CSV table of C-alpha atoms and ligand atoms in Angstrom, one decimal:
chain,number,residue,atom,x,y,z
A,1,MET,CA,63.9,-10.6,105.0
A,2,MET,CA,67.3,-11.3,103.4
A,3,ILE,CA,67.6,-11.1,99.7
A,4,SER,CA,70.2,-13.4,98.1
A,5,ALA,CA,72.7,-11.5,95.8
A,6,ALA,CA,71.6,-13.5,92.5
A,7,LYS,CA,74.9,-14.5,90.7
A,8,ASP,CA,75.9,-14.0,87.4
A,9,CYS,CA,74.7,-17.1,85.8
A,10,THR,CA,71.7,-18.5,84.2
A,11,CYS,CA,71.3,-22.0,86.3
A,12,PRO,CA,68.4,-22.6,88.1
A,13,PRO,CA,68.2,-20.7,91.3
A,14,GLN,CA,68.5,-23.7,93.7
A,15,GLU,CA,71.9,-24.6,92.2
A,16,GLN,CA,73.3,-20.9,92.8
A,17,GLY,CA,73.4,-20.6,96.6
A,18,SER,CA,71.3,-21.4,99.9
A,19,ILE,CA,68.0,-22.9,99.2
A,20,TYR,CA,66.8,-20.7,102.2
A,21,LEU,CA,67.5,-17.5,100.3
A,22,PRO,CA,64.9,-16.1,97.8
A,23,SER,CA,66.2,-14.8,94.4
A,24,LEU,CA,64.8,-11.4,93.3
A,25,ALA,CA,62.2,-11.5,90.7
A,26,GLU,CA,59.5,-9.2,89.5
A,27,ILE,CA,56.1,-9.2,87.9
A,28,VAL,CA,55.9,-8.8,84.3
A,29,ARG,CA,52.0,-9.2,83.6
A,30,THR,CA,49.2,-10.2,85.5
A,31,LYS,CA,45.7,-11.3,84.1
A,32,GLU,CA,42.5,-12.2,86.1
A,33,LEU,CA,41.5,-15.6,85.5
A,34,THR,CA,38.2,-15.9,87.9
A,35,LYS,CA,37.0,-13.7,90.6
A,36,MET,CA,39.4,-15.7,93.0
A,37,GLU,CA,42.5,-16.7,90.8
A,38,LYS,CA,44.9,-14.5,89.0
A,39,LEU,CA,47.9,-15.4,86.6
A,40,PHE,CA,51.2,-13.9,87.3
A,41,GLU,CA,54.1,-13.8,84.7
A,42,ILE,CA,57.3,-13.3,86.6
A,43,ARG,CA,61.0,-13.1,85.6
A,44,PHE,CA,64.2,-13.1,87.6
A,45,ARG,CA,65.9,-9.5,87.6
A,46,ASN,CA,69.1,-10.9,86.6
A,47,GLY,CA,67.8,-13.0,83.5
A,48,GLN,CA,68.2,-16.5,84.8
A,49,GLU,CA,66.0,-19.3,84.0
A,50,LEU,CA,63.7,-21.1,86.7
A,51,GLY,CA,64.6,-24.3,85.0
A,52,HIS,CA,61.8,-26.2,86.4
A,53,GLN,CA,60.1,-29.6,85.6
A,54,PRO,CA,56.3,-29.7,85.2
A,55,GLY,CA,54.8,-30.5,88.6
A,56,GLN,CA,57.6,-28.8,90.6
A,57,PHE,CA,56.6,-25.8,92.8
A,58,VAL,CA,58.1,-22.4,94.1
A,59,GLU,CA,58.1,-20.7,97.6
A,60,VAL,CA,57.0,-17.0,96.9
A,61,SER,CA,58.3,-14.6,99.1
A,62,LEU,CA,56.3,-11.3,99.6
A,63,PHE,CA,58.9,-8.9,101.5
A,64,GLY,CA,57.7,-8.1,105.0
A,65,ILE,CA,54.6,-10.6,104.4
A,66,GLY,CA,55.5,-14.2,104.2
A,67,GLU,CA,56.3,-17.0,102.0
A,68,ALA,CA,53.9,-19.3,100.1
A,69,PRO,CA,54.2,-22.6,98.1
A,70,ILE,CA,52.8,-22.3,94.6
A,71,SER,CA,52.9,-24.6,91.7
A,72,ILE,CA,54.6,-23.7,88.5
A,73,SER,CA,51.9,-23.2,85.8
A,74,SER,CA,54.1,-22.7,82.6
A,75,SER,CA,55.8,-25.2,80.7
A,76,PRO,CA,59.5,-25.3,80.9
A,77,THR,CA,59.4,-24.7,77.1
A,78,LYS,CA,58.4,-21.3,77.7
A,79,LYS,CA,61.7,-19.3,78.3
A,80,GLY,CA,62.7,-16.1,79.9
A,81,SER,CA,59.7,-16.0,82.5
A,82,PHE,CA,57.4,-18.3,84.1
A,83,GLU,CA,53.6,-18.3,85.3
A,84,LEU,CA,51.9,-18.8,88.5
A,85,ALA,CA,48.1,-19.1,89.0
A,86,VAL,CA,47.1,-18.1,92.4
A,87,ARG,CA,43.8,-18.4,94.5
A,88,ALA,CA,43.7,-15.3,96.8
A,89,VAL,CA,42.9,-17.2,100.3
A,90,GLY,CA,45.2,-15.9,103.0
A,91,ASN,CA,47.9,-13.5,103.9
A,92,VAL,CA,50.4,-13.9,100.9
A,93,THR,CA,48.1,-14.7,98.1
A,94,LYS,CA,45.8,-11.8,99.0
A,95,ALA,CA,48.7,-9.5,99.2
A,96,LEU,CA,50.0,-10.9,96.0
A,97,HIS,CA,46.7,-10.1,94.1
A,98,SER,CA,47.1,-6.4,95.0
A,99,PHE,CA,50.8,-6.4,93.2
A,100,SER,CA,51.2,-4.7,89.6
A,101,PRO,CA,53.7,-5.4,86.8
A,102,GLY,CA,57.3,-4.2,88.0
A,103,ALA,CA,56.5,-5.2,91.6
A,104,ALA,CA,59.3,-7.0,93.3
A,105,LEU,CA,59.1,-10.3,95.0
A,106,GLY,CA,61.5,-13.2,95.9
A,107,ILE,CA,61.2,-16.9,94.5
A,108,ARG,CA,63.0,-19.9,96.1
A,109,GLY,CA,62.8,-23.2,94.1
A,110,PRO,CA,61.9,-24.8,91.9
A,111,PHE,CA,61.4,-27.6,94.5
A,112,GLY,CA,60.0,-31.3,94.7
A,113,LYS,CA,59.8,-33.8,92.6
A,114,GLY,CA,57.6,-33.2,89.2
A,115,PHE,CA,55.8,-35.4,86.7
A,116,PRO,CA,58.0,-38.4,85.4
A,117,ILE,CA,58.1,-37.2,81.9
A,118,GLU,CA,60.5,-39.8,80.6
A,119,GLU,CA,58.3,-42.4,81.8
A,120,LEU,CA,55.4,-40.9,80.0
A,121,GLU,CA,56.9,-40.5,76.8
A,122,GLY,CA,55.3,-42.7,74.3
A,123,LYS,CA,52.4,-43.5,76.2
A,124,ASP,CA,48.9,-42.2,75.9
A,125,ILE,CA,47.8,-39.7,78.8
A,126,LEU,CA,44.6,-39.3,80.3
A,127,PHE,CA,44.9,-36.1,82.2
A,128,VAL,CA,42.2,-35.5,85.0
A,129,ALA,CA,42.0,-32.1,86.4
A,130,GLY,CA,39.7,-30.8,89.0
A,131,GLY,CA,39.3,-26.8,89.5
A,132,ILE,CA,42.6,-25.3,90.5
A,133,GLY,CA,44.1,-28.6,90.1
A,134,LEU,CA,44.5,-27.6,86.2
A,135,VAL,CA,47.4,-25.1,87.6
A,136,PRO,CA,50.0,-27.7,87.8
A,137,LEU,CA,48.7,-30.0,85.2
A,138,ARG,CA,48.7,-27.0,82.5
A,139,SER,CA,52.3,-27.0,82.8
A,140,LEU,CA,52.8,-30.7,81.8
A,141,ILE,CA,49.9,-30.5,79.2
A,142,ASN,CA,51.4,-27.6,77.4
A,143,TYR,CA,54.9,-29.5,77.8
A,144,VAL,CA,53.5,-32.4,76.0
A,145,LEU,CA,52.0,-30.5,73.3
A,146,ASP,CA,55.2,-28.6,72.9
A,147,ASN,CA,56.8,-31.9,72.5
A,148,ARG,CA,53.8,-33.7,70.7
A,149,SER,CA,55.4,-36.4,68.6
A,150,SER,CA,57.0,-37.9,71.9
A,151,PHE,CA,53.7,-38.8,73.5
A,152,GLY,CA,50.5,-40.8,72.4
A,153,ARG,CA,47.1,-39.8,72.8
A,154,VAL,CA,46.4,-36.9,75.0
A,155,ILE,CA,43.1,-37.0,76.7
A,156,VAL,CA,42.2,-34.1,79.1
A,157,LEU,CA,39.4,-34.3,81.6
A,158,PHE,CA,38.5,-30.8,83.1
A,159,GLY,CA,35.8,-30.2,85.7
A,160,ALA,CA,35.1,-27.0,87.5
A,161,LYS,CA,32.2,-26.1,90.1
A,162,THR,CA,30.5,-23.7,87.6
A,163,PRO,CA,31.4,-22.3,84.4
A,164,ALA,CA,32.6,-18.9,86.0
A,165,GLU,CA,35.2,-20.9,88.0
A,166,GLN,CA,36.9,-22.2,84.7
A,167,LEU,CA,40.5,-21.3,84.5
A,168,PHE,CA,42.6,-20.4,81.3
A,169,LEU,CA,39.7,-19.7,79.4
A,170,ASP,CA,41.7,-18.7,76.3
A,171,GLU,CA,43.5,-22.0,76.2
A,172,LEU,CA,40.4,-24.1,76.8
A,173,ALA,CA,39.0,-22.3,73.6
A,174,VAL,CA,41.9,-23.7,71.7
A,175,TRP,CA,41.9,-26.9,73.2
A,176,ARG,CA,38.2,-27.7,72.6
A,177,LYS,CA,39.1,-27.3,68.7
A,178,SER,CA,42.5,-29.0,68.8
A,179,LYS,CA,43.1,-31.9,66.8
A,180,GLU,CA,46.2,-32.6,68.8
A,181,MET,CA,44.2,-33.8,71.9
A,182,GLU,CA,40.8,-34.9,73.0
A,183,TYR,CA,39.3,-32.2,75.6
A,184,TRP,CA,36.4,-33.1,77.7
A,185,GLU,CA,34.8,-30.6,80.1
A,186,THR,CA,32.2,-30.4,82.6
A,187,VAL,CA,30.6,-28.2,85.5
A,188,ASP,CA,29.2,-29.3,88.6
A,189,ARG,CA,26.4,-26.7,88.3
A,190,SER,CA,25.1,-25.0,85.1
A,191,ASP,CA,24.8,-20.9,85.1
A,192,GLY,CA,21.7,-21.4,82.7
A,193,GLN,CA,24.0,-20.3,79.6
A,194,TRP,CA,26.5,-23.4,79.7
A,195,LYS,CA,25.8,-26.1,76.9
A,196,GLY,CA,28.0,-28.7,77.9
A,197,ASN,CA,28.1,-31.7,80.4
A,198,VAL,CA,27.0,-31.0,83.6
A,199,GLY,CA,28.1,-33.3,86.7
A,200,VAL,CA,31.1,-34.1,88.5
A,201,ILE,CA,34.3,-35.0,86.8
A,202,THR,CA,33.6,-38.6,86.9
A,203,THR,CA,30.8,-38.5,84.8
A,204,LEU,CA,33.3,-38.0,81.8
A,205,PHE,CA,35.1,-41.1,82.2
A,206,SER,CA,32.0,-42.9,80.6
A,207,LYS,CA,32.6,-40.9,77.3
A,208,ILE,CA,36.2,-42.0,76.6
A,209,THR,CA,37.7,-45.3,75.4
A,210,ILE,CA,41.3,-45.9,76.3
A,211,ASP,CA,44.1,-48.9,75.9
A,212,PRO,CA,45.0,-49.5,79.6
A,213,LYS,CA,48.2,-51.1,78.7
A,214,LYS,CA,49.7,-48.0,77.2
A,215,THR,CA,48.0,-45.3,79.2
A,216,ALA,CA,49.0,-43.3,82.3
A,217,ALA,CA,46.5,-41.3,84.2
A,218,VAL,CA,47.7,-38.0,85.8
A,219,ILE,CA,45.2,-36.7,88.4
A,220,VAL,CA,45.2,-33.4,90.2
A,221,GLY,CA,42.4,-31.8,91.9
A,222,PRO,CA,40.7,-31.3,95.3
A,223,PRO,CA,41.0,-34.1,97.9
A,224,ILE,CA,37.6,-35.4,97.5
A,225,MET,CA,38.3,-35.8,93.8
A,226,TYR,CA,41.2,-38.4,93.9
A,227,ARG,CA,39.5,-41.2,95.5
A,228,PHE,CA,36.7,-41.4,92.8
A,229,ALA,CA,39.1,-40.4,90.0
A,230,ILE,CA,41.5,-43.0,90.9
A,231,LEU,CA,38.8,-45.5,91.2
A,232,GLU,CA,37.4,-44.8,87.9
A,233,SER,CA,41.1,-44.9,86.2
A,234,GLN,CA,41.3,-48.4,87.9
A,235,GLY,CA,38.1,-49.3,86.4
A,236,LYS,CA,39.4,-48.5,82.9
A,237,GLY,CA,42.2,-51.0,83.8
A,238,ILE,CA,45.0,-48.7,84.5
A,239,SER,CA,47.5,-49.9,86.8
A,240,ASN,CA,48.4,-48.4,90.3
A,241,ASP,CA,51.8,-47.6,89.1
A,242,GLN,CA,50.4,-45.7,86.1
A,243,ILE,CA,48.1,-43.6,88.1
A,244,ILE,CA,50.0,-40.3,88.9
A,245,VAL,CA,48.7,-37.9,91.7
A,246,SER,CA,50.0,-34.6,93.1
A,247,LEU,CA,49.5,-34.1,96.6
A,248,GLU,CA,48.9,-30.8,98.4
A,249,ARG,CA,50.0,-30.3,101.8
A,250,ARG,CA,50.6,-27.5,104.2
A,251,MET,CA,54.2,-26.6,103.6
A,252,LYS,CA,56.5,-24.1,105.1
A,253,CYS,CA,60.3,-24.7,104.1
A,254,GLY,CA,59.9,-26.6,101.1
A,255,VAL,CA,63.1,-28.4,101.5
A,256,GLY,CA,62.7,-31.1,104.1
A,257,LYS,CA,63.6,-29.3,107.2
A,258,CYS,CA,60.6,-28.2,109.1
A,259,GLY,CA,58.0,-31.4,108.8
A,260,HIS,CA,54.9,-29.5,108.1
A,261,CYS,CA,54.2,-31.5,104.8
A,262,GLN,CA,55.2,-35.2,106.6
A,263,ILE,CA,52.8,-37.8,105.9
A,264,ASN,CA,54.2,-40.6,108.2
A,265,HIS,CA,57.9,-41.1,107.0
A,266,ILE,CA,57.2,-39.3,103.6
A,267,TYR,CA,58.1,-35.4,103.2
A,268,VAL,CA,55.7,-34.5,100.6
A,269,CYS,CA,57.8,-31.3,99.6
A,270,GLN,CA,60.9,-33.5,98.8
A,271,GLU,CA,59.5,-36.8,97.7
A,272,GLY,CA,56.5,-35.3,96.0
A,273,PRO,CA,54.3,-33.5,95.6
A,274,VAL,CA,54.0,-36.0,92.5
A,275,PHE,CA,53.6,-39.8,93.4
A,276,SER,CA,52.5,-42.7,91.8
A,277,TYR,CA,49.4,-44.2,93.6
A,278,ALA,CA,51.3,-47.3,93.8
A,279,LYS,CA,53.6,-45.6,96.2
A,280,ILE,CA,51.1,-43.9,98.5
A,281,LYS,CA,48.0,-46.3,98.5
A,282,ASP,CA,48.6,-47.9,101.7
A,283,ILE,CA,49.2,-44.5,103.7
A,284,LYS,CA,46.0,-43.8,105.0
A,285,GLU,CA,46.4,-40.0,105.3
A,286,ALA,CA,48.0,-39.5,101.9
A,287,ILE,CA,44.5,-39.3,99.9
B,1,FAD,C1,53.0,-27.9,96.5
B,1,FAD,C2,52.0,-26.8,96.7
B,1,FAD,C3,51.5,-26.3,95.5
B,1,FAD,C4,50.7,-25.3,95.8
B,1,FAD,N1,50.3,-24.5,94.4
B,1,FAD,C5,49.3,-23.8,94.7
B,1,FAD,C6,48.9,-22.8,93.3
B,1,FAD,O1,49.4,-23.0,92.3
B,1,FAD,N2,47.9,-21.7,93.5
B,1,FAD,C7,47.5,-21.4,94.5
B,1,FAD,O2,46.6,-20.7,94.6
B,1,FAD,N3,47.8,-22.2,95.8
B,1,FAD,C8,48.5,-23.0,95.7
B,1,FAD,N4,48.9,-24.0,96.7
B,1,FAD,C9,48.3,-23.4,98.2
B,1,FAD,C10,48.9,-22.4,98.8
B,1,FAD,O3,50.4,-22.6,99.1
B,1,FAD,C11,48.2,-22.2,100.2
B,1,FAD,O4,46.7,-21.7,99.8
B,1,FAD,C12,48.7,-21.2,101.3
B,1,FAD,O5,48.3,-21.3,102.1
B,1,FAD,C13,48.4,-19.8,100.7
B,1,FAD,O6,49.1,-18.9,101.5
B,1,FAD,P1,48.7,-17.5,102.2
B,1,FAD,O7,49.6,-17.1,103.0
B,1,FAD,O8,47.9,-16.6,101.2
B,1,FAD,O9,47.3,-18.3,103.2
B,1,FAD,P2,47.2,-18.4,104.7
B,1,FAD,O10,47.4,-17.3,105.5
B,1,FAD,O11,48.4,-19.6,104.8
B,1,FAD,O12,45.8,-19.3,104.7
B,1,FAD,C14,45.3,-19.8,103.7
B,1,FAD,C15,44.1,-20.6,104.2
B,1,FAD,O13,44.6,-21.6,105.2
B,1,FAD,C16,44.1,-21.3,106.5
B,1,FAD,N5,45.1,-21.7,107.3
B,1,FAD,C17,46.3,-21.1,107.4
B,1,FAD,N6,47.1,-21.7,108.4
B,1,FAD,C18,46.4,-23.1,108.7
B,1,FAD,C19,46.9,-24.1,109.6
B,1,FAD,N7,47.9,-24.2,110.2
B,1,FAD,N8,45.9,-25.0,109.7
B,1,FAD,C20,44.9,-25.2,109.0
B,1,FAD,N9,44.4,-24.1,108.2
B,1,FAD,C21,45.2,-23.0,108.1
B,1,FAD,C22,43.8,-20.1,106.5
B,1,FAD,O14,42.6,-19.6,107.5
B,1,FAD,C23,43.2,-19.8,105.2
B,1,FAD,O15,42.1,-20.2,104.9
B,1,FAD,C24,50.1,-24.8,96.7
B,1,FAD,C25,50.4,-25.7,97.8
B,1,FAD,C26,51.3,-26.3,97.8
B,1,FAD,C27,51.7,-27.2,99.1
B,2,FES,S1,57.5,-28.1,103.8
B,2,FES,FE1,59.4,-28.5,105.3
B,2,FES,S2,59.6,-30.2,105.3
B,2,FES,FE2,58.2,-30.2,103.8
């Protein structure tokens, strides 16, 4: 695989050359999050910034192995490097899990439309994260916490299958005590030690009160969760244009050329992965 000659500038990689050519990067740090998921802190070898918006993704290239789209999990307020949290499921992700700090990889992107930050400013935000859905939401949650005065209430609902599958334990420990946000969590199945709520994520909706006129819900999780989390958000009075989701589709190119991510006339890699529910509600295959 060819590697782009990274130019001597700090502008986002996609503005520097071909959208098809990865820029050379390296792993700074890895951290095991669960048995299946690992965090990778990555920086470009020429010191450039990724320049992303929360909700965007990159294509990770492992030379001689392949590429996979992965959400950017760190906030753009973190400078000098960025973070990806990766579940080992197939060729690229399993190989990446075997990489150590210093190892080289290629990055294309950032790609896609992220969360509508300017529209969210001033509003209360209800975050609904299911399992690995916390990976892209963490970028936005940390962005909001780093710009706390620009937003209203921050309510986070997080559901995992079991306590062992909770991601970002250090951050969850901080969020539980934080006065900057209202954090609620649940697991589908307890492990005997768990003292918190047991039940699917929708059981948390009954515990919160919101003002629907000034609240936006931002929902990311497994496909099964969307329908029910959207219904609960509507039940709280939140309008469809204030319900924001991120859709995961099988992607290849990430740049609107191959059609792998297409749902009807929509290229998810270009127009998404973030959409308002109002935009996709009539597209049967979307949710
Ligand atoms: C926008 C976006 C953001 C994402 N963000 C993340 C993230 O932050 N973290 C993360 O861990 N993952 C993320 N993913 C998912 C990740 O890209 C996929 O899991 C990807 O397939 C992993 O690549 P791989 O080569 O390791 O796996 P693959 O070798 O592609 O295999 C993955 C799984 O899919 C199956 N599979 C492969 N090809 C097909 C096919 N054509 N049809 C049906 N099943 C198939 C395989 O059998 C295997 O079970 C994201 C995906 C998208 C689109
Ligand atoms: S992933 Fe190729 S068109 Fe969207």
